[in-house]
Amino acid sequence: MSSDFPDAASLAARIPHDFTLGVATSSWQIEGSSETRGRSIWDEFAETPGRVLDGATADPACDHLAHIPEDLDLIHDLGVNAYRFSFSWPRLLHNGVGSPSAKGLDTYDRLVDGILGRGLTPFATLYHWDLPQALQERGGWLNPDSHQWFAEYAALVADHFGDRIDTVATLNEPWVSAFLGYAAGVHAPGVTNPAQSLEVFYRLMVASGYGIQALRSAGITNPGLVLNLTTVIAEDEDVTPQAHLIDGLHNRMFLDLLAGRGVPEDVQEHTQSITDWSFVTDEGLALAAEKIDWLGINYYTPIRVASVSADAGKIVGQSASVYPGVSGVSFVPHEPRTAMGWEIHAPSLTSTLVTTAERLPGVPLYITENGAAFDDVVSSEGIHDANRVAYYRDHLHAAFDAVDHGVDLRGYFAWSLFDNLEWAEGWTKRFGIVRVDADSQTRTPKDSARFLRDVFRSRG
Ligand code: IFM
């Protein structure tokens, strides 16, 4: 197949047999139509002045629910074989528990049937951060019953969609929900309480395990979990202990719980002035260690830290305030960086995959998100996002390098299909391989979409 991108064919030649290739999105970021669902913590947060950079709220987002067939055609044209999306919990259960919404079920029936009708495999996520506000008002993830609410919701999804969906992730990036939501307070629900952030981390992992059990009991054969894992790099020896703690809070804590090793001792020790961890129980640890059939890794950038004080400007999501117990470090991404301030460093994807496979042996891995935000230049001839093309090329190579190292990597999803609501950054950060104009709702594939299409379509 001829391509405008000379390196597409050599990249395609490295795609393993049976590899899943897809694009990813999430409900709150693209759906719109908030009037036909219950409110979520992100509606509350986004509607509070000053919380979202440009004041964007859930509507219209990408008005996706009004464009399902057209959007699925776009996905299909990319040559992928899977689509990762998330259910909106408050669309299915307006108050988080109780009777499901018939309209919500119908919406996702149309979506799931449309995905299958185009020969794509649905990769569903139950929770991509849009907790029903009604549950937040009952304590949210801090409520010791939260794992039961979540399992009820998981069972509903499994009962209704289980005849058509095998692969379901419980949570997307619980690190973000816990630490951006409850420590730094820059994500919903906007709390700055480090002790609570550590408890939310634990309760989310318990909920995930209980959700996995509920999914399996209702017939879902391939349940998993998605974490945002990365490689932490110490720039100097003095910062090595703090870098190790950051690795503990960002990566090891999640993998240790999953592997049945409990909360890492060094993390407990370094956070003992913040919490006594008395909310951890044997029963909870057993649930959190529930076997998963696969682990999704969302990777964007390494975390590079130094002991010297340095001002690297804004790096979205990277600061000492997101890591309880960490102080006296600077976050020092190297150039080149994306519009998020995130260092572009593909070898860290390889090392993240290799390290994760060592820490959680025997669990197949997927890259469930990878991509980059840039300030695109739009011209009448198109969107020539050469920087994003290079990002995808280098990170796909890095993923296949991990396969060469023996990592059981089963798939790769680009984040994101669309420019969409980038949470607290609103529309100011664009991750899409397809540009979306929020006013006209026009979809325009960028060069990165054409590049990925050429790679995906030329696989053997
Ligand atoms: O947009 C988010 C997504 O919702 C979760 N993973 C990171 C992406 C980029 O910040």
Coordinates of C-alpha atoms and ligand atoms in Angstrom, one line a residue:
M1 CA 0.0 0.0 0.0
S2 CA 1.5 3.4 -1.0
S3 CA 1.6 6.1 1.7
D4 CA 2.6 9.7 2.1
F5 CA 4.4 8.6 5.2
P6 CA 7.6 6.7 4.2
D7 CA 8.0 5.1 7.6
A8 CA 4.5 3.7 7.8
A9 CA 5.3 0.4 6.2
S10 CA 8.3 -0.4 8.3
L11 CA 6.3 0.4 11.5
A12 CA 3.4 -1.8 10.3
A13 CA 5.8 -4.7 9.7
R14 CA 6.5 -4.7 13.5
I15 CA 2.8 -5.1 14.5
P16 CA 2.5 -8.5 16.1
H17 CA 0.0 -11.0 14.8
D18 CA -3.5 -10.7 16.5
F19 CA -2.5 -7.3 17.9
T20 CA -5.4 -5.0 18.9
L21 CA -5.3 -1.5 17.4
G22 CA -7.7 1.1 18.3
V23 CA -8.6 4.7 19.3
A24 CA -9.9 5.8 22.7
T25 CA -12.4 8.3 24.1
S26 CA -14.4 8.9 27.3
S27 CA -18.0 9.8 28.0
W28 CA -17.8 13.2 29.7
Q29 CA -15.1 14.4 27.3
I30 CA -17.1 13.8 24.1
E31 CA -20.8 12.9 24.6
G32 CA -22.6 16.2 25.2
S33 CA -26.4 15.7 25.7
S34 CA -26.0 16.2 29.5
E35 CA -29.7 17.0 29.8
T36 CA -30.6 13.4 29.2
R37 CA -28.5 12.0 32.1
G38 CA -27.9 12.5 35.8
R39 CA -25.3 15.1 36.9
S40 CA -21.8 14.0 37.5
I41 CA -19.0 15.5 39.7
W42 CA -17.5 16.9 36.6
D43 CA -20.6 18.9 35.8
E44 CA -20.5 20.4 39.3
F45 CA -16.8 21.1 39.0
A46 CA -16.8 22.5 35.4
E47 CA -19.7 24.8 36.2
T48 CA -17.8 26.3 39.2
P49 CA -16.1 29.4 37.9
G50 CA -12.4 29.2 37.7
R51 CA -12.1 25.4 37.7
V52 CA -11.9 24.8 34.0
L53 CA -9.4 27.0 32.2
D54 CA -11.7 28.3 29.4
G55 CA -15.0 27.7 31.3
A56 CA -16.0 24.8 29.0
T57 CA -18.7 22.5 30.4
A58 CA -20.1 19.1 29.3
D59 CA -22.1 20.7 26.5
P60 CA -21.6 20.4 23.6
A61 CA -18.3 18.7 24.0
C62 CA -18.1 16.7 20.6
D63 CA -21.9 16.3 20.6
H64 CA -21.0 12.7 20.0
L65 CA -24.4 11.2 21.0
A66 CA -25.9 13.1 18.1
H67 CA -23.2 11.9 15.7
I68 CA -22.8 8.2 16.6
P69 CA -23.0 6.7 13.1
E70 CA -20.8 9.3 11.5
D71 CA -18.2 9.0 14.3
L72 CA -18.2 5.3 14.1
D73 CA -17.7 5.5 10.3
L74 CA -14.7 7.7 11.0
I75 CA -13.2 5.2 13.4
H76 CA -13.8 2.4 11.0
D77 CA -12.0 4.3 8.2
L78 CA -8.9 4.5 10.4
G79 CA -8.3 0.7 9.8
V80 CA -8.5 -0.1 13.6
N81 CA -10.0 -3.3 14.9
A82 CA -11.2 -1.9 18.3
Y83 CA -12.8 1.1 19.9
R84 CA -12.3 2.0 23.6
F85 CA -15.1 4.2 25.1
S86 CA -16.5 4.6 28.5
F87 CA -20.1 4.3 29.8
S88 CA -21.3 7.3 31.7
W89 CA -22.5 6.0 35.0
P90 CA -25.0 8.9 35.5
R91 CA -26.4 8.3 32.1
L92 CA -27.2 4.7 33.0
L93 CA -28.2 5.3 36.6
H94 CA -29.1 9.0 37.1
N95 CA -28.5 8.8 40.8
G96 CA -25.8 6.2 40.7
V97 CA -27.9 3.4 42.1
G98 CA -31.5 2.2 41.7
S99 CA -33.4 1.7 38.4
P100 CA -31.6 2.1 35.2
S101 CA -32.5 4.8 32.6
A102 CA -34.2 3.2 29.6
K103 CA -32.9 6.1 27.5
G104 CA -29.4 5.6 28.7
L105 CA -29.5 1.8 27.9
D106 CA -30.9 2.6 24.5
T107 CA -28.1 5.1 23.8
Y108 CA -25.4 2.6 24.5
D109 CA -27.3 -0.2 22.7
R110 CA -27.0 2.0 19.6
L111 CA -23.3 2.7 20.3
V112 CA -22.4 -0.9 21.0
D113 CA -24.4 -2.3 18.1
G114 CA -22.8 0.3 15.8
I115 CA -19.3 -0.7 16.9
L116 CA -20.0 -4.4 16.4
G117 CA -21.8 -3.7 13.1
R118 CA -18.6 -2.2 11.7
G119 CA -16.6 -5.2 12.7
L120 CA -14.8 -3.5 15.7
T121 CA -14.3 -4.9 19.1
P122 CA -15.7 -2.8 21.9
F123 CA -13.3 -2.1 24.8
A124 CA -15.6 -0.6 27.4
T125 CA -14.7 1.3 30.6
L126 CA -17.1 1.6 33.5
Y127 CA -15.6 4.6 35.2
H128 CA -13.7 7.4 33.5
W129 CA -14.1 9.9 36.3
D130 CA -17.8 11.0 35.9
L131 CA -19.1 9.9 39.3
P132 CA -22.8 10.5 39.7
Q133 CA -23.1 13.7 41.8
A134 CA -25.9 12.1 43.9
L135 CA -23.2 9.6 45.1
Q136 CA -20.7 12.4 45.8
E137 CA -23.3 13.9 48.0
R138 CA -23.3 10.6 50.0
G139 CA -19.5 10.8 50.5
G140 CA -18.4 9.6 47.0
W141 CA -15.4 7.3 47.0
L142 CA -14.8 8.0 50.7
N143 CA -18.0 6.2 51.6
P144 CA -17.2 2.6 52.7
D145 CA -20.2 1.4 50.7
S146 CA -18.8 2.9 47.5
H147 CA -17.5 -0.5 46.3
Q148 CA -21.1 -1.8 46.6
W149 CA -22.5 1.0 44.5
F150 CA -19.8 0.3 41.9
A151 CA -20.5 -3.4 41.8
E152 CA -24.2 -2.8 41.3
Y153 CA -23.4 -0.6 38.4
A154 CA -20.9 -3.1 37.0
A155 CA -23.6 -5.9 37.2
L156 CA -26.1 -3.7 35.4
V157 CA -23.7 -3.2 32.5
A158 CA -22.7 -6.9 32.4
D159 CA -26.4 -8.0 32.5
H160 CA -27.5 -5.7 29.7
F161 CA -24.4 -5.6 27.4
G162 CA -22.7 -8.9 28.3
D163 CA -24.2 -10.6 25.3
R164 CA -22.2 -8.2 23.1
I165 CA -19.2 -7.1 25.1
D166 CA -16.4 -9.3 26.6
T167 CA -13.8 -6.7 27.5
V168 CA -14.6 -4.3 30.2
A169 CA -12.3 -2.2 32.4
T170 CA -13.5 -1.2 35.8
L171 CA -11.7 2.1 36.3
N172 CA -9.7 4.5 34.2
E173 CA -6.6 5.9 36.0
P174 CA -7.6 5.7 39.7
W175 CA -4.4 7.6 40.5
V176 CA -6.0 10.7 38.8
S177 CA -9.3 10.4 40.6
A178 CA -7.5 10.0 44.0
F179 CA -4.6 12.5 43.7
L180 CA -5.7 15.1 41.2
G181 CA -9.2 15.0 42.7
Y182 CA -8.4 14.8 46.4
A183 CA -4.8 16.0 47.0
A184 CA -4.1 18.7 44.4
G185 CA -7.8 19.4 44.0
V186 CA -7.3 20.3 40.3
H187 CA -9.9 17.7 39.2
A188 CA -13.4 17.0 40.4
P189 CA -14.4 17.0 43.2
G190 CA -11.7 19.6 43.8
V191 CA -10.7 18.6 47.4
T192 CA -7.2 19.3 48.8
N193 CA -6.9 16.8 51.6
P194 CA -3.9 14.4 51.2
A195 CA -5.2 12.0 53.9
Q196 CA -8.5 11.6 52.0
S197 CA -6.6 11.1 48.7
L198 CA -4.8 8.1 50.1
E199 CA -8.1 6.7 51.4
V200 CA -9.8 7.3 48.0
F201 CA -6.9 5.5 46.3
Y202 CA -7.5 2.4 48.4
R203 CA -11.3 2.5 48.1
L204 CA -11.1 2.8 44.4
M205 CA -8.9 -0.3 44.2
V206 CA -11.3 -2.2 46.4
A207 CA -14.2 -1.0 44.2
S208 CA -12.3 -2.2 41.1
G209 CA -11.8 -5.7 42.6
Y210 CA -15.4 -5.9 43.7
G211 CA -16.4 -4.7 40.3
I212 CA -14.3 -7.4 38.6
Q213 CA -16.1 -10.0 40.7
A214 CA -19.5 -8.6 39.7
L215 CA -18.6 -8.4 36.1
R216 CA -17.4 -12.0 36.1
S217 CA -20.4 -13.3 38.0
A218 CA -22.6 -11.7 35.3
G219 CA -20.7 -13.4 32.5
I220 CA -18.1 -10.8 31.4
T221 CA -15.2 -13.0 30.3
N222 CA -12.4 -10.4 30.0
P223 CA -12.5 -7.9 32.8
G224 CA -9.5 -5.6 33.4
L225 CA -8.3 -2.3 34.9
V226 CA -6.6 0.7 33.4
L227 CA -3.7 2.6 35.2
N228 CA -1.7 5.5 34.2
L229 CA 1.8 4.2 34.8
T230 CA 5.1 5.7 33.9
T231 CA 8.9 5.8 34.5
V232 CA 10.2 8.1 37.3
I233 CA 13.7 9.4 36.5
A234 CA 15.9 10.9 39.2
E235 CA 18.2 13.6 37.7
D236 CA 20.6 13.6 40.6
E237 CA 21.5 11.2 43.5
D238 CA 20.1 13.5 46.2
V239 CA 16.6 13.1 44.8
T240 CA 16.7 9.3 44.5
P241 CA 14.7 8.6 47.7
Q242 CA 12.0 11.1 46.7
A243 CA 11.9 9.7 43.2
H244 CA 11.4 6.2 44.7
L245 CA 8.5 7.5 46.8
I246 CA 7.0 9.1 43.7
D247 CA 7.3 5.8 42.0
G248 CA 5.6 4.2 45.0
L249 CA 2.7 6.6 45.0
H250 CA 2.3 6.6 41.2
N251 CA 3.1 3.0 40.2
R252 CA 4.1 0.5 42.8
M253 CA 1.1 1.2 45.2
F254 CA -1.4 0.1 42.5
L255 CA 0.6 -2.8 41.2
D256 CA 1.4 -4.1 44.7
L257 CA -2.2 -4.1 45.7
L258 CA -3.1 -6.0 42.5
A259 CA -0.3 -8.5 43.1
G260 CA -1.5 -9.1 46.6
R261 CA 1.5 -7.4 48.2
G262 CA -0.5 -4.8 50.0
V263 CA 0.4 -1.1 50.4
P264 CA 4.2 -0.8 50.0
E265 CA 5.8 -0.4 53.4
D266 CA 8.0 2.6 52.3
V267 CA 4.9 4.4 51.1
Q268 CA 3.1 3.8 54.5
E269 CA 6.2 4.9 56.3
H270 CA 6.6 8.2 54.4
T271 CA 2.9 9.1 54.7
Q272 CA 2.5 8.2 58.4
S273 CA 2.2 11.8 59.4
I274 CA -0.7 12.2 56.9
T275 CA -2.7 9.0 57.6
D276 CA -2.5 5.9 59.8
W277 CA -4.0 3.8 57.0
S278 CA -6.5 2.4 59.5
F279 CA -9.1 2.2 56.7
V280 CA -7.2 -0.7 55.1
T281 CA -8.6 -4.1 56.0
D282 CA -7.7 -7.7 55.1
E283 CA -11.1 -8.1 53.3
G284 CA -10.4 -4.9 51.3
L285 CA -6.9 -6.0 50.4
A286 CA -8.3 -9.3 49.2
L287 CA -10.8 -7.6 47.0
A288 CA -8.2 -5.2 45.6
A289 CA -6.0 -8.2 44.7
E290 CA -8.9 -9.8 42.7
K291 CA -7.4 -11.3 39.5
I292 CA -7.7 -9.2 36.4
D293 CA -7.5 -10.7 32.9
W294 CA -5.5 -7.7 31.5
L295 CA -4.0 -4.5 32.6
G296 CA -4.3 -1.3 30.5
I297 CA -1.5 1.2 30.7
N298 CA -2.1 4.9 29.8
Y299 CA 1.4 6.3 29.1
Y300 CA 2.2 9.9 28.0
T301 CA 5.4 11.1 29.6
P302 CA 8.1 10.2 32.2
I303 CA 8.3 12.0 35.5
R304 CA 11.7 13.5 35.8
V305 CA 12.7 15.0 39.2
A306 CA 15.6 16.9 40.6
S307 CA 16.6 18.1 44.0
V308 CA 17.6 21.6 42.8
S309 CA 14.8 24.2 42.6
A310 CA 13.8 24.8 39.0
D311 CA 10.8 26.4 37.4
A312 CA 9.8 24.4 34.3
G313 CA 6.6 26.3 33.8
K314 CA 3.3 24.5 33.9
I315 CA 3.4 20.7 33.6
V316 CA -0.2 19.5 33.8
G317 CA -0.6 17.1 36.7
Q318 CA 3.0 17.1 37.8
S319 CA 3.8 18.9 41.1
A320 CA 4.7 17.9 44.7
S321 CA 1.0 18.7 45.7
V322 CA -0.2 15.5 43.9
Y323 CA 2.2 13.2 45.9
P324 CA 1.4 13.2 49.6
G325 CA 4.6 13.1 51.6
V326 CA 6.8 14.3 48.8
S327 CA 8.6 17.7 49.2
G328 CA 11.8 19.4 48.2
V329 CA 11.7 18.2 44.6
S330 CA 11.4 19.9 41.3
F331 CA 9.7 18.4 38.2
V332 CA 12.2 19.0 35.4
P333 CA 10.9 17.7 32.0
H334 CA 13.4 17.8 29.2
E335 CA 12.7 19.3 25.8
P336 CA 10.9 18.5 23.5
R337 CA 7.6 18.9 25.3
T338 CA 3.9 18.8 24.4
A339 CA 1.4 21.5 25.0
M340 CA 0.7 19.9 28.4
G341 CA 4.3 20.6 29.3
W342 CA 5.0 16.9 29.2
E343 CA 8.4 15.7 28.1
I344 CA 8.3 13.5 24.9
H345 CA 10.4 10.5 25.7
A346 CA 9.5 7.3 24.0
P347 CA 12.1 5.0 25.7
S348 CA 10.2 5.6 28.9
L349 CA 7.2 3.8 27.4
T350 CA 9.4 0.8 26.8
S351 CA 10.8 0.9 30.3
T352 CA 7.3 1.4 31.8
L353 CA 6.0 -1.7 30.0
V354 CA 9.1 -3.8 30.9
T355 CA 8.9 -2.8 34.6
T356 CA 5.2 -3.3 34.8
A357 CA 5.5 -6.8 33.4
E358 CA 8.1 -7.6 36.1
R359 CA 6.0 -6.1 38.9
L360 CA 2.8 -7.8 37.8
P361 CA 3.9 -11.0 36.0
G362 CA 1.5 -13.1 34.0
V363 CA -1.0 -10.3 33.2
P364 CA -1.3 -9.4 29.6
L365 CA -0.8 -5.7 28.9
Y366 CA -2.5 -3.2 26.6
I367 CA -1.5 0.4 26.0
T368 CA -5.0 1.8 26.4
E369 CA -4.0 5.4 25.9
N370 CA -1.0 7.2 24.3
G371 CA -0.9 10.5 22.4
A372 CA 0.0 14.1 22.6
A373 CA -1.6 17.6 22.7
F374 CA -0.1 20.2 20.5
D375 CA -1.2 23.7 19.3
D376 CA -2.3 22.6 15.9
V377 CA -2.1 25.0 12.9
V378 CA -5.2 24.8 10.9
S379 CA -5.0 25.8 7.2
S380 CA -7.2 25.4 4.2
E381 CA -5.0 22.5 3.2
G382 CA -5.4 20.6 6.4
I383 CA -3.8 20.1 9.7
H384 CA -0.2 19.1 9.2
D385 CA 0.6 17.9 12.8
A386 CA 4.0 16.5 12.0
N387 CA 4.9 16.7 15.8
R388 CA 2.0 14.3 16.6
V389 CA 2.9 12.0 13.7
A390 CA 6.4 11.8 15.1
Y391 CA 5.1 11.2 18.6
Y392 CA 3.0 8.2 17.4
R393 CA 5.7 6.8 15.2
D394 CA 8.3 6.9 18.0
H395 CA 5.9 5.5 20.7
L396 CA 4.7 2.7 18.5
H397 CA 8.3 1.7 17.9
A398 CA 8.9 1.9 21.7
A399 CA 5.9 -0.3 22.3
F400 CA 7.2 -2.9 19.8
D401 CA 10.7 -2.6 21.5
A402 CA 9.0 -3.8 24.7
V403 CA 7.5 -6.8 22.7
D404 CA 11.0 -7.6 21.6
H405 CA 12.0 -7.6 25.3
G406 CA 9.4 -10.3 25.9
V407 CA 6.5 -8.2 27.2
D408 CA 3.1 -9.7 26.6
L409 CA 1.7 -6.6 25.0
R410 CA -1.6 -7.3 23.2
G411 CA -2.8 -3.9 21.9
Y412 CA -2.4 -0.2 21.4
F413 CA -5.0 2.6 21.6
A414 CA -4.3 6.1 20.4
W415 CA -5.6 9.0 22.7
S416 CA -7.6 10.4 21.4
L417 CA -9.9 10.0 18.4
F418 CA -11.1 13.6 18.9
D419 CA -10.0 16.9 20.2
N420 CA -12.3 16.9 23.2
L421 CA -12.8 18.4 26.7
E422 CA -9.4 18.0 28.3
W423 CA -10.8 18.1 31.8
A424 CA -9.6 21.2 33.7
E425 CA -7.8 22.4 30.5
G426 CA -11.1 22.5 28.6
W427 CA -10.7 22.9 24.9
T428 CA -7.3 24.6 25.3
K429 CA -5.4 21.3 24.9
R430 CA -6.1 19.2 21.8
F431 CA -5.2 15.5 21.8
G432 CA -7.2 14.5 18.8
I433 CA -6.1 12.8 15.6
V434 CA -9.3 14.3 14.3
R435 CA -9.9 18.0 14.9
V436 CA -13.3 19.0 16.2
D437 CA -14.6 22.5 15.9
A438 CA -16.7 23.0 19.0
D439 CA -19.0 25.5 17.3
S440 CA -19.7 23.8 14.0
Q441 CA -19.0 20.3 15.2
T442 CA -17.1 19.7 12.0
R443 CA -14.7 16.7 12.2
T444 CA -11.4 17.0 10.2
P445 CA -8.9 14.2 10.3
K446 CA -5.3 15.5 10.9
D447 CA -2.2 14.1 9.2
S448 CA -1.7 12.0 12.4
A449 CA -5.0 10.2 11.5
R450 CA -3.8 9.6 8.0
F451 CA -0.5 8.3 9.3
L452 CA -2.1 5.9 11.8
R453 CA -4.5 4.8 9.1
D454 CA -1.7 4.0 6.8
V455 CA 0.2 2.1 9.5
F456 CA -2.9 0.2 10.7
R457 CA -4.0 -0.7 7.2
S458 CA -0.7 -1.9 6.0
R459 CA -0.3 -4.4 8.8
G460 CA 0.3 -7.9 7.4
Ligands
IFM1 O1 -7.7 13.2 28.4 C1 -7.1 12.4 29.4 C2 -7.9 11.1 29.5 O2 -9.2 11.3 29.9 C3 -7.2 10.2 30.6 N1 -5.8 10.0 30.3 C4 -5.0 11.2 30.0 C5 -5.7 12.0 28.9 C6 -4.8 13.2 28.6 O3 -4.7 14.0 29.8

